[in-house]
Structures are given as structure tokens and as C-alpha cells.
C-alpha positions as a LaTeX table, in Angstrom:
\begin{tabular}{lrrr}
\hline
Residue & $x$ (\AA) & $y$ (\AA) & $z$ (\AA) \\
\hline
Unk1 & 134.92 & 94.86 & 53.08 \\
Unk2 & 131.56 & 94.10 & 55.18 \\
Unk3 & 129.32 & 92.33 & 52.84 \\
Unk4 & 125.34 & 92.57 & 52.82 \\
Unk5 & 123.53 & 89.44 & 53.41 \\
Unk6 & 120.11 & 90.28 & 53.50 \\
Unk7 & 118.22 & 93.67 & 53.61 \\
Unk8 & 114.61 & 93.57 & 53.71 \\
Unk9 & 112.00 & 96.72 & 54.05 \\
Unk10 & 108.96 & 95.30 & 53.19 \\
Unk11 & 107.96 & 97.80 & 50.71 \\
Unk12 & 104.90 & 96.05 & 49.12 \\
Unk13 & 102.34 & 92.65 & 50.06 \\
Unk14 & 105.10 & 90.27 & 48.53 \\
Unk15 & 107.49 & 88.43 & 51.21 \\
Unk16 & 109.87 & 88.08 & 48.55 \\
Unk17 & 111.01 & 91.69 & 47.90 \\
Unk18 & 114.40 & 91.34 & 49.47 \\
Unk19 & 117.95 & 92.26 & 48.73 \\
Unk20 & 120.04 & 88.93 & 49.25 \\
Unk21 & 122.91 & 86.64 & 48.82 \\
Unk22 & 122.11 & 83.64 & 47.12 \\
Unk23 & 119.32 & 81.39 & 49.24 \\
Unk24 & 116.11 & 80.67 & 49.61 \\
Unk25 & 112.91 & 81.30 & 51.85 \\
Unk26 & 111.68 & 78.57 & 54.05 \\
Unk27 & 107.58 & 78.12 & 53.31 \\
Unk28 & 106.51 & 79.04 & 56.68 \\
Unk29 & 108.62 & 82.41 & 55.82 \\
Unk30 & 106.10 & 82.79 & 52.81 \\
Unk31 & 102.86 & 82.70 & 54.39 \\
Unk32 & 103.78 & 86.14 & 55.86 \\
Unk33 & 101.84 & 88.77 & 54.37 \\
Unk34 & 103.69 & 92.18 & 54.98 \\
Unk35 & 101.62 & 95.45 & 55.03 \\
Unk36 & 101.77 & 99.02 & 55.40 \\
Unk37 & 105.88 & 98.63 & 55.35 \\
Unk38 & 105.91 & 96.15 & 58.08 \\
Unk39 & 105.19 & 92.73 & 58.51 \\
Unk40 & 104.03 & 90.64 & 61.86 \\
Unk41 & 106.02 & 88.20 & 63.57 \\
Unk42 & 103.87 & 85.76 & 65.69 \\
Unk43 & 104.99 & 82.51 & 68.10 \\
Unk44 & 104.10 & 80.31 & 65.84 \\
Unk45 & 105.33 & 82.74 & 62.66 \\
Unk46 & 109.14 & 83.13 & 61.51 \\
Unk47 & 110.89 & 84.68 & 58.65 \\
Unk48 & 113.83 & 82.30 & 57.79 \\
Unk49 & 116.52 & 82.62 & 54.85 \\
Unk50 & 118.61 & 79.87 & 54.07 \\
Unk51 & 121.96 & 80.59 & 52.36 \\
Unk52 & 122.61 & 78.76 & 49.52 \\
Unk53 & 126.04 & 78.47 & 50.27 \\
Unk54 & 126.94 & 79.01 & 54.08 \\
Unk55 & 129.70 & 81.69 & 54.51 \\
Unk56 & 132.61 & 80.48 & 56.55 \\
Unk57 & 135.25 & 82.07 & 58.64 \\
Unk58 & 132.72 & 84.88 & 60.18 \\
Unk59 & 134.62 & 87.51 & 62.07 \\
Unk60 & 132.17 & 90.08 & 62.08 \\
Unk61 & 128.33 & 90.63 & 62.29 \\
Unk62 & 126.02 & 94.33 & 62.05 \\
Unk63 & 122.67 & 93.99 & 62.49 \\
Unk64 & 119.69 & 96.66 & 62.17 \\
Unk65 & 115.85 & 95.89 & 63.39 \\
Unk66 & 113.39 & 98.52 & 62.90 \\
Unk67 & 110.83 & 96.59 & 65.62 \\
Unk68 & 107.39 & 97.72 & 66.94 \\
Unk69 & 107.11 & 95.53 & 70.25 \\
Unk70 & 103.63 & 95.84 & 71.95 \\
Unk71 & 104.83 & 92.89 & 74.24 \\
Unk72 & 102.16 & 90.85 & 75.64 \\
Unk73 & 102.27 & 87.31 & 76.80 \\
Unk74 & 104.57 & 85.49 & 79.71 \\
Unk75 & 108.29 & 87.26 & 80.23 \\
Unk76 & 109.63 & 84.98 & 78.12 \\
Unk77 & 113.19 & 85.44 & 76.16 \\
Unk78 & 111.87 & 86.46 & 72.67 \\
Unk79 & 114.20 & 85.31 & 69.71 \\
Unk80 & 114.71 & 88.85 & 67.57 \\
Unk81 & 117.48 & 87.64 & 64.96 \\
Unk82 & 119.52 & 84.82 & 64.95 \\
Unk83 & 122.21 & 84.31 & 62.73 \\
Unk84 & 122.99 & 80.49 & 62.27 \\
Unk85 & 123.83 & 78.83 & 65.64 \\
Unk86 & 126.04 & 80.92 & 66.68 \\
Unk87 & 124.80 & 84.67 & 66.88 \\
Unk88 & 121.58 & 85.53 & 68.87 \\
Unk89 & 119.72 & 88.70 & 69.62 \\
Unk90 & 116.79 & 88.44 & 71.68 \\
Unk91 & 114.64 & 90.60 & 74.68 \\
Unk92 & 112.78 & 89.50 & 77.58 \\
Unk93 & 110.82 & 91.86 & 79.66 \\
Unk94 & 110.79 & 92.02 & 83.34 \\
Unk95 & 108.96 & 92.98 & 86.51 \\
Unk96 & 110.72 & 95.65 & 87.23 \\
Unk97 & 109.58 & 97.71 & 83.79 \\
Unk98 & 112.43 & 97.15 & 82.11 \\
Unk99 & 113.51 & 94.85 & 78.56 \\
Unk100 & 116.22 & 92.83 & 79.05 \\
Unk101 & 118.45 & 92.85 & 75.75 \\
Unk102 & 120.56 & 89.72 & 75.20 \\
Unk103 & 123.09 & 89.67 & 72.95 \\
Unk104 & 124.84 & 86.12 & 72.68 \\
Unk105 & 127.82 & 85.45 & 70.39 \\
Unk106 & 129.60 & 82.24 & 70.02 \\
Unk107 & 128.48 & 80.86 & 73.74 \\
Unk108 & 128.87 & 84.16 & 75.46 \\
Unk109 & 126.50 & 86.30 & 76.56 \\
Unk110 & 125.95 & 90.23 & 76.74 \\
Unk111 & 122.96 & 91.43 & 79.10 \\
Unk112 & 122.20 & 95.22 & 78.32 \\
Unk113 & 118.49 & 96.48 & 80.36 \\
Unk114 & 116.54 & 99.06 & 79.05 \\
Unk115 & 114.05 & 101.04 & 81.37 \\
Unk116 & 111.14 & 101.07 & 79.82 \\
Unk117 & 109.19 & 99.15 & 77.34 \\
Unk118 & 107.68 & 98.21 & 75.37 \\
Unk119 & 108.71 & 100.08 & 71.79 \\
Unk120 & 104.95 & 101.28 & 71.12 \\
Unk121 & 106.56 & 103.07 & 67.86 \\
Unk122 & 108.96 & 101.59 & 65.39 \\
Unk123 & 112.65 & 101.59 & 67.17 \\
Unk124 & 115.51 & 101.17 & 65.19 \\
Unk125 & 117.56 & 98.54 & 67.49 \\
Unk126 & 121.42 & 97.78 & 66.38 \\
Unk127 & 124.16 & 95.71 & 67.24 \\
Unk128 & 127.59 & 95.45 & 65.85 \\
Unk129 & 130.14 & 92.76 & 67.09 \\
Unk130 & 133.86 & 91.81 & 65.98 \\
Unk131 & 136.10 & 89.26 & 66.71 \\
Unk132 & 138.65 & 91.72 & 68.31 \\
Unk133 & 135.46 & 91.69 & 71.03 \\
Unk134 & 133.97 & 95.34 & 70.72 \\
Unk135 & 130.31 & 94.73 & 70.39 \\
Unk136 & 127.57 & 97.34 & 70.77 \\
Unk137 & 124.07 & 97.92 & 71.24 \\
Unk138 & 122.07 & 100.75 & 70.86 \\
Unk139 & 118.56 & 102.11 & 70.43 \\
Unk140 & 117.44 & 104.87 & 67.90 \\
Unk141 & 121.32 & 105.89 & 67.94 \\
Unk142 & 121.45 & 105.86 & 71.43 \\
Unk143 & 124.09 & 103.68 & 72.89 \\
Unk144 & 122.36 & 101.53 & 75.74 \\
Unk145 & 125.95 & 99.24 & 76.08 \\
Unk146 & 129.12 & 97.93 & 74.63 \\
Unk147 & 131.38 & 95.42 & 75.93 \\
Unk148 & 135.39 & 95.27 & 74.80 \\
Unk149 & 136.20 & 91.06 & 75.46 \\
Unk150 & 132.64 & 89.25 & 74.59 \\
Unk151 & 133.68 & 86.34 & 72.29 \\
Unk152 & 137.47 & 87.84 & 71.41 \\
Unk153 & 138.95 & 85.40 & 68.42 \\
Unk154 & 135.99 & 83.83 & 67.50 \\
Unk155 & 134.74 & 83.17 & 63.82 \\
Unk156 & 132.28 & 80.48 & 62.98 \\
Unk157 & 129.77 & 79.69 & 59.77 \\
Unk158 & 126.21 & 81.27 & 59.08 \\
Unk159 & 124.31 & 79.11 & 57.21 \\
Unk160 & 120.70 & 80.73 & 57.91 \\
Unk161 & 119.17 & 83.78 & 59.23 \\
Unk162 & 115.76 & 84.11 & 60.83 \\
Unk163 & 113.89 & 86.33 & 63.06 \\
Unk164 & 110.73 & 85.32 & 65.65 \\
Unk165 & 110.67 & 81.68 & 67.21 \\
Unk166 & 108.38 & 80.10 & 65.30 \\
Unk167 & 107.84 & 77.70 & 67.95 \\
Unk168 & 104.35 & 75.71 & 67.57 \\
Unk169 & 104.32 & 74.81 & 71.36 \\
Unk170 & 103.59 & 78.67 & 71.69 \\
Unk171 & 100.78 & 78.88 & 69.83 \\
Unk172 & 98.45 & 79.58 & 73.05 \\
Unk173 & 100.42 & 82.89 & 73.67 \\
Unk174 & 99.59 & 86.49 & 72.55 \\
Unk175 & 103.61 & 87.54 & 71.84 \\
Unk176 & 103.94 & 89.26 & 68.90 \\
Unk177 & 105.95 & 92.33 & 67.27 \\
Unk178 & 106.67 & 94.21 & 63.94 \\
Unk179 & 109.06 & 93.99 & 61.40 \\
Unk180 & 109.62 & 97.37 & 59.77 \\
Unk181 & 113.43 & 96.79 & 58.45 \\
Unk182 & 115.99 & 94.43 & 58.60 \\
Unk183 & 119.72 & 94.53 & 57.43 \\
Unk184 & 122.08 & 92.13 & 58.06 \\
Unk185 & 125.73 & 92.33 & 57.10 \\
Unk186 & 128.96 & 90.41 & 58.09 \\
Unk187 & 132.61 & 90.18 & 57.58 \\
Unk188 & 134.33 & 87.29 & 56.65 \\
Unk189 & 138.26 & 86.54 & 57.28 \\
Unk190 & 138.76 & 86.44 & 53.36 \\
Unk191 & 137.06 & 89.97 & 52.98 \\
Unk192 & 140.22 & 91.87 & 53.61 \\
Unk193 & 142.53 & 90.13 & 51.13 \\
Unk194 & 139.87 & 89.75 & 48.47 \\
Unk195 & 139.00 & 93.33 & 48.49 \\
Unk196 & 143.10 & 94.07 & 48.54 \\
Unk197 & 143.12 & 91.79 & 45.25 \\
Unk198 & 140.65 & 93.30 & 43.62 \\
Unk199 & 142.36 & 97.20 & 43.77 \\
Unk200 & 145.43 & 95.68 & 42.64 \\
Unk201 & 146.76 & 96.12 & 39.38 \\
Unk202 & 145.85 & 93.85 & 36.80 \\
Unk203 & 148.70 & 91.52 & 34.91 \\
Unk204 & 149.73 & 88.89 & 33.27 \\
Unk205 & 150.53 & 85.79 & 35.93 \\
Unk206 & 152.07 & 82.39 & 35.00 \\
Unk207 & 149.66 & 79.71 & 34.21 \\
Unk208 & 150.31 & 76.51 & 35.73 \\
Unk209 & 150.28 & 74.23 & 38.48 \\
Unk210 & 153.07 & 75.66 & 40.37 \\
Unk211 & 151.98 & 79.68 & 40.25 \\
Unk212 & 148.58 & 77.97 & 41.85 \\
Unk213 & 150.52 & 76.41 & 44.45 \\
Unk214 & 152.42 & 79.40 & 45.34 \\
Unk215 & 149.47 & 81.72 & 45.50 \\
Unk216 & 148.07 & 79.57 & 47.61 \\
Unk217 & 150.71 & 79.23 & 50.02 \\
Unk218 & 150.73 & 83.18 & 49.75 \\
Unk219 & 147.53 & 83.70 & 50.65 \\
Unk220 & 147.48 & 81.69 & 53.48 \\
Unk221 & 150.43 & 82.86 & 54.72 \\
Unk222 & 149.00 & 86.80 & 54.60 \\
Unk223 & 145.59 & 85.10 & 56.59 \\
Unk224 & 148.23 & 84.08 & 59.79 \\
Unk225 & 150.12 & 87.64 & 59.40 \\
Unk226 & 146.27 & 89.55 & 60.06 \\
Unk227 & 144.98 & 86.82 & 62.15 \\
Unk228 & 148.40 & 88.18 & 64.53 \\
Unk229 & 147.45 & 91.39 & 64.03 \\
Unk230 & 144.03 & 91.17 & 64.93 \\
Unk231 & 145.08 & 89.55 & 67.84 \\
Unk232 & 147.26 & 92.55 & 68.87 \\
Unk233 & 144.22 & 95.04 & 67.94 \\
Unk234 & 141.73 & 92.88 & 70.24 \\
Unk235 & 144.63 & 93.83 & 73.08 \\
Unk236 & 145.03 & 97.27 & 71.79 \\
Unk237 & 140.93 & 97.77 & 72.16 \\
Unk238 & 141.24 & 95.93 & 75.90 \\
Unk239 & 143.71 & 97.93 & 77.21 \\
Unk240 & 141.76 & 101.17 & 75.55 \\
Unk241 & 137.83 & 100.92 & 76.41 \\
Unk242 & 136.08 & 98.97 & 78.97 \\
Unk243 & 132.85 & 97.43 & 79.61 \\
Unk244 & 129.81 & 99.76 & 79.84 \\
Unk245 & 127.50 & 99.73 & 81.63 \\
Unk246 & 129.41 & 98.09 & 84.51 \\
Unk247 & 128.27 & 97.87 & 87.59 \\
Unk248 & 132.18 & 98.31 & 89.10 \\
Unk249 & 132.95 & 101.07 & 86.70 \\
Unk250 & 132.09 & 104.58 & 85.33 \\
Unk251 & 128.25 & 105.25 & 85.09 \\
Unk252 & 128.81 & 107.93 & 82.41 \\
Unk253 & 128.57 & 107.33 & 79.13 \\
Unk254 & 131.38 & 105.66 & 77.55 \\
Unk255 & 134.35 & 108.28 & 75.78 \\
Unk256 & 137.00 & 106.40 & 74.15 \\
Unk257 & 138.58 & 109.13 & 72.21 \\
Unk258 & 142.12 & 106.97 & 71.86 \\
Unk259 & 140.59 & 104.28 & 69.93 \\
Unk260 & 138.20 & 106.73 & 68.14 \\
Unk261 & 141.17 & 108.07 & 66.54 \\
Unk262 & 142.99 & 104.66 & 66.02 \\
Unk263 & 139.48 & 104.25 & 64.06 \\
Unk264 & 139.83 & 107.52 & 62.38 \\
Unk265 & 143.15 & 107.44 & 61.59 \\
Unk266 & 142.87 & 103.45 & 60.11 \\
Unk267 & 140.05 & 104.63 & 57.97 \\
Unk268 & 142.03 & 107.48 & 56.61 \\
Unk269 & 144.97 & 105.45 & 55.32 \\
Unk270 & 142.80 & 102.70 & 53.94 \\
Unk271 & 140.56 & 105.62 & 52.07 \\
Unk272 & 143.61 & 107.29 & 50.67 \\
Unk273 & 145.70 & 103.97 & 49.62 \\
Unk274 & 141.97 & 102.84 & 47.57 \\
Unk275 & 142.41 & 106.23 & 46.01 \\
Unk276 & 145.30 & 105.79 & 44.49 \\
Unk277 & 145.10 & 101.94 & 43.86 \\
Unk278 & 142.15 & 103.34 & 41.61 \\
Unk279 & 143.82 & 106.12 & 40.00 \\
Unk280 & 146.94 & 104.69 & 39.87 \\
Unk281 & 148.20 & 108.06 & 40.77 \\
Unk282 & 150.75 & 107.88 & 44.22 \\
Unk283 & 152.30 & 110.77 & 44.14 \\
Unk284 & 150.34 & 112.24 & 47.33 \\
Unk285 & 151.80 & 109.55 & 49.10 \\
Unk286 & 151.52 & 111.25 & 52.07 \\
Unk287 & 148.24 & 111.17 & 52.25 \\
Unk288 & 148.69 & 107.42 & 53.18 \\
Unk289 & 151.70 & 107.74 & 55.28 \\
Unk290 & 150.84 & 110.45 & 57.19 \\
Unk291 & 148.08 & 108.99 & 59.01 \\
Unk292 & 149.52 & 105.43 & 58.88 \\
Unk293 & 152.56 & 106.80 & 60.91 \\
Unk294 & 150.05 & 108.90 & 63.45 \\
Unk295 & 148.41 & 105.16 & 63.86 \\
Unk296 & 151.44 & 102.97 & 64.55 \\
Unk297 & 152.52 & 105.84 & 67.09 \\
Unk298 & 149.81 & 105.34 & 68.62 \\
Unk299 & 149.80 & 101.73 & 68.79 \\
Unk300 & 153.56 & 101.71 & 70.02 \\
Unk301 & 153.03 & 104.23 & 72.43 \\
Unk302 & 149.36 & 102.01 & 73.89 \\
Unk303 & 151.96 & 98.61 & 74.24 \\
Unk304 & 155.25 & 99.58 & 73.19 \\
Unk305 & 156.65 & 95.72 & 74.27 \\
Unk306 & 153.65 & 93.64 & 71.91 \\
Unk307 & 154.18 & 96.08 & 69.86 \\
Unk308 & 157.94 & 95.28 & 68.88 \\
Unk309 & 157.34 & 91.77 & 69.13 \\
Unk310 & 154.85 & 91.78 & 66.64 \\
Unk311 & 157.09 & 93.99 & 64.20 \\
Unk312 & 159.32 & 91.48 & 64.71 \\
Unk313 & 157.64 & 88.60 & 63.67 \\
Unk314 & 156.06 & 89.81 & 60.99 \\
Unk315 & 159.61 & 90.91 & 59.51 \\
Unk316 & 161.22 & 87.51 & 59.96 \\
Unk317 & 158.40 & 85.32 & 58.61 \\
Unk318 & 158.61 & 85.79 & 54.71 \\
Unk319 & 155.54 & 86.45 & 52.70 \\
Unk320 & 156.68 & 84.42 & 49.69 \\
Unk321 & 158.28 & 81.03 & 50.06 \\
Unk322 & 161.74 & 80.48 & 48.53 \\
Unk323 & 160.48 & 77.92 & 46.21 \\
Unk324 & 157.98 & 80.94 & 44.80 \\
Unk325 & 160.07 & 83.96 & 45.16 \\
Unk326 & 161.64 & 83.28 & 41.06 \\
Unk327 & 157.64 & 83.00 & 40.13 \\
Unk328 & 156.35 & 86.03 & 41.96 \\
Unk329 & 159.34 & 87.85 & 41.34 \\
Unk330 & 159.02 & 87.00 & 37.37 \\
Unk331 & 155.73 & 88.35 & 37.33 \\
Unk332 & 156.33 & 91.83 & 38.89 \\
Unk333 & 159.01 & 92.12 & 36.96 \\
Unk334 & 157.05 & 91.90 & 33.97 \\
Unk335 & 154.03 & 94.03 & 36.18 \\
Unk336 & 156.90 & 96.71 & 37.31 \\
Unk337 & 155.36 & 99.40 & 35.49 \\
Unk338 & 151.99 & 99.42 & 37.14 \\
Unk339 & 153.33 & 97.73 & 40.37 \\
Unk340 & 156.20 & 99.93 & 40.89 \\
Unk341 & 154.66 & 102.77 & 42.77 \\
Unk342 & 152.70 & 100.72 & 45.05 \\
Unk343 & 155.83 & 98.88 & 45.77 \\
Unk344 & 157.65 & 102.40 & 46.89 \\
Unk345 & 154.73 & 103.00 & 48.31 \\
Unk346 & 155.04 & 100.20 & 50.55 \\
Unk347 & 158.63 & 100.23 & 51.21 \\
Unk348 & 158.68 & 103.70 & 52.93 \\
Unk349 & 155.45 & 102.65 & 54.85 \\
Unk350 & 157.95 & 99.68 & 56.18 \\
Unk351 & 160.85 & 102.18 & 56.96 \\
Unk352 & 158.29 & 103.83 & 59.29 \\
Unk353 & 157.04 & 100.77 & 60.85 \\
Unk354 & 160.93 & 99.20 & 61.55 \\
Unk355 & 161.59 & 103.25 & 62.83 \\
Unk356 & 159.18 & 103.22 & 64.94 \\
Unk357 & 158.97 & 99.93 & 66.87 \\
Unk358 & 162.90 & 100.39 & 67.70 \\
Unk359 & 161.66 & 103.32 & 69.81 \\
Unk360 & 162.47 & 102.72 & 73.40 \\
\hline
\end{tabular}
């Protein structure tokens, strides 16, 4: 469901040997000359992708920088990636020996300090953030912080993606760093449903104005019932992890094994329901239901109240409007063959959800 936007290792002399969406190079991106795998960012020097078409509704962002920093010049924040307006990874040494980290995400900020720089061999620095609020940051797969609330229920646009300032009023510094690898990827609040729609069976559908109409109103319908339950995972992953480091909490390394296996057990269900969406073959159904069941237990047993409430609203909002239920009901009928497994499928996967959140 995460989509790659750009992915650039600078395997030859030419700036354009990238893996991209559709978009475009600005021309101070093109008079960078990579070399030897790498390519040099100055102040005055900044590789900048515009996207053709921006992508909207941005829930989700993972970067990867493999960076060589010999830092020299004033202790100034030093732009690393930026990701439209809204998404900004940057470092700043200080005087105590240490490079500040800053990630900032929709107006709020994440301060992570490393103790020592600068990176005199290529580092591969990473950050992941999602809208639930889990971002993290580490360093050569070393986890240097994570924070469980920074920018919760945000999504914006990302129209653009550059790395270095390319600030002319800098010109008179000596800051500079290498480029060895860059990957960019992000998830999008469509992602979800489109991939769903693209597993599912293929039929015929009505043609016309009102089947459009009604898929529409489907669709967005669906968008409100995850929007709810991301909302309920963000509170799930609150009450689950917490901020590290913090200076009024644990010093130790973070161990979250609860939402490790909420993780686990999510990624197991969603494997083995793609398997048979594939195949077409369900009769190992409980490959799916097994873990799903372990998951909502868990999820119940985390905040048993939300929980129930959430069940419950998602039962007594219909899916399909009245006016559309004759349309969509018309075209599974004709689809019941190829549609009819998934829809058992789905029905005992609801007789476990309704069993479950009437537990007391």
C-alpha cells in the first residue's frame, strides 16, 4: 500500500538516473554532477523534484538518506529532506559534540540528539512517521528515538521533494555533505481501498450514471469507516508505547512487545486474505481468522469501552445506501460465483468481531 516516490542511488555521472513518479527536475537540480555513487550537496546547491501531479491526502511518509556529513561552517539547522511544506528533516550540530536531529511534521516538532558527529562515513539515517503519530528515527538500524502523539490525524499534500537549502545568501559558508541514497515513499488515504479494489474479483458492473453515483457514495463512505478506525489505532498505539527518549521516562531502550504483535498479527491477516484474493482459493480460512481474532482480542482487551463503541458504530452506519443496495446487490448477484467465498469469508470474520466486543 506505501507507494515509492522517488529512489535515487546515483549509480553513474547523470543526475537523471532516478526511479520516480511522474515530475520533473528543477535546473539548479541538474547542474549536480554525481560521482563515485554519491553526489555533493552545497549551500547554494539543491536537488529538487517536482511532482507532476501533487499527491493529496498524505497519511504516511518513510524516508532513507545514506549521508556523509563532514560538517563545517556555523551550527546552523541544515535542511536534509523536505517533503513539500509540510514534512522536514534536518540536523544542526552543537557545542556540546552532539547533532541535533529535527524531525518536523505538519507544525510539530521532534528533537532526537545524537552524541557524536559528524558521519565521517556514509550513515544510513531513517525516519518513518504515520498519522496514528508513531514516528521514528534511527541511525544505521539503530533506533536513536520515536515519539507515539507527534502530528496524530494529520494528512496534507506533497507537491515537491528536495534535499540541501539551496539558499544563495549562504554562499560564503563551507556546509556541505554527501548524497549516497535516497528513497522516499508515502501513503496516501486512498492507498488502502485502491489496493483492496484491485485484489477483488473482477465483474461485470452496471454502466451508467447511477452505479457511478453509488460507488461513489460507497467509497466515501468506507474512507469515514477507516478514518474511525485509525483514530481508535492512534489511541490504541498511545495507550501502548510512549515517548523515547524522555527525559521523565525509562532511559532503556524502548520494548513495546504489545503493539509489536498487534503489528505482527495485522500483517498476518492482511498477508493471508491477499493470498487467497489471488488464488481465489479460501478454504484455509483460518489462516485469516485466526490471527484477525488474536488482534481484535487484543484490541478489546487494550480499551475494552472504545472498543465497543466503535463496533457499534461501524455496525449501525450502512456501507451501501438504500437507494444503491438493488444496484450493488444486482451485481453480486450476477458476481456470486467468484464473490461468494469472500463474502463467507467476511461474514464469520463479523461474527467474531460482534462476539467479541459484547465481552464484558
Amino acid at each position: 500500500m506505501w507507494r515509492s516516490v522517488l529512489l535515487h542511488e546515483f549509480p553513474d555521472e547523470d543526475i537523471h538516473s532516478l526511479q520516480a513518479v511522474p515530475g520533473a527536475l528543477t535546473a539548479a537540480s541538474l547542474a549536480l554532477h554525481p560521482s563515485g555513487g554519491s553526489v555533493t550537496v552545497t549551500p547554494i546547491s539543491r536537488f529538487r523534484y517536482v511532482l507532476r501531479t501533487p499527491l493529496r491526502d498524505v497519511i504516511g511518509v518513510s524516508c532513507r538518506l545514506k549521508l556523509r556529513y563532514p560538517f563545517q561552517g556555523p551550527a546552523e539547522p541544515e535542511p536534509l529532506i523536505r517533503l513539500g511544506t509540510f514534512v522536514r528533516l534536518s540536523v544542526q550540530p552543537t557545542a556540546s559534540d552532539q547533532m541535533l536531529v529535527r524531525v518536523k511534521i505538519a507544525g510539530t516538532e521532534l528533537r532526537l540528539a545524537l552524541p557524536v558527529y559528524p558521519f565521517p562515513q556514509f550513515a544510513l539515517l531513517r525516519f518513518d512517521w504515520h498519522t496514528s503519530g508513531q514516528v521514528s528515527v534511527s541511525v544505521d538500524g539503530q533506533l536513536i528515538g520515536y515519539h507515539n502523539a507527534l502530528s496524530a490525524s494529520a494528512r496534507f499534500a506533497v507537491d515537491d521533494l528536495s534535499v540541501g537549502r539551496g539558499d544563495p545568501d549562504q554562499s560564503l559558508t563551507y556546509q556541505r555533505y554527501e548524497i549516497g541514497r535516497l528513497l522516499v515513499r508515502v501513503l496516501t488515504r486512498s492507498d488502502a481501498l485502491g489496493t483492496l479494489a484491485r485484489e477483488l474479483p473482477a465483474i461485470d458492473v452496471p454502466d451508467g450514471d447511477m452505479y457511478r453515483r453509488c460507488r461513489m457514495r460507497i467509497m466515501v463512505d468506507l474512507q469515514r469507516k477507516l478514518d474511525r478506525l485509525r483514530n481508535f489505532m492512534t489511541a490504541i498505539n498511545q495507550t501502548l508505547t510512549y515517548p523515547w527518549p524522555d527525559d521523565a521516562g525509562p532511559t532503556e531502550r524502548p520494548s513495546f512487545p504489545e503493539v509489536t504483535r498487534v503489528h505482527d498479527l495485522a500483517t498476518t491477516a492482511v498477508a493471508a486474505l491477499w493470498r487467497m484474493l489471488r488464488s481465489a482459493d479460501f478454504t484455509n480460512s483460518d489462516d485469516f481468522l485466526a490471527p484477525f481474532t488474536q488482534l481484535l482480542e487484543i484490541l478489546q482487551r487494550t480499551r475494552p469501552d472504545e472498543f465497543r463503541q466503535l463496533i457499534q458504530e461501524l455496525t449501525q452506519t450502512p456501507t451501501v445506501p438504500r437507494e444503491c443496495r438493488e444496484i450493488v446487490e444486482g451485481a453480486l448477484e450476477q458476481g456470486r460465483h467468484a464473490f461468494g467465498p469472500l463474502l463467507t469469508l467476511l461474514a464469520q470474520a463479523d461474527e467474531r468481531i460482534t462476539e467479541i466486543a459484547e465481552r464484558d
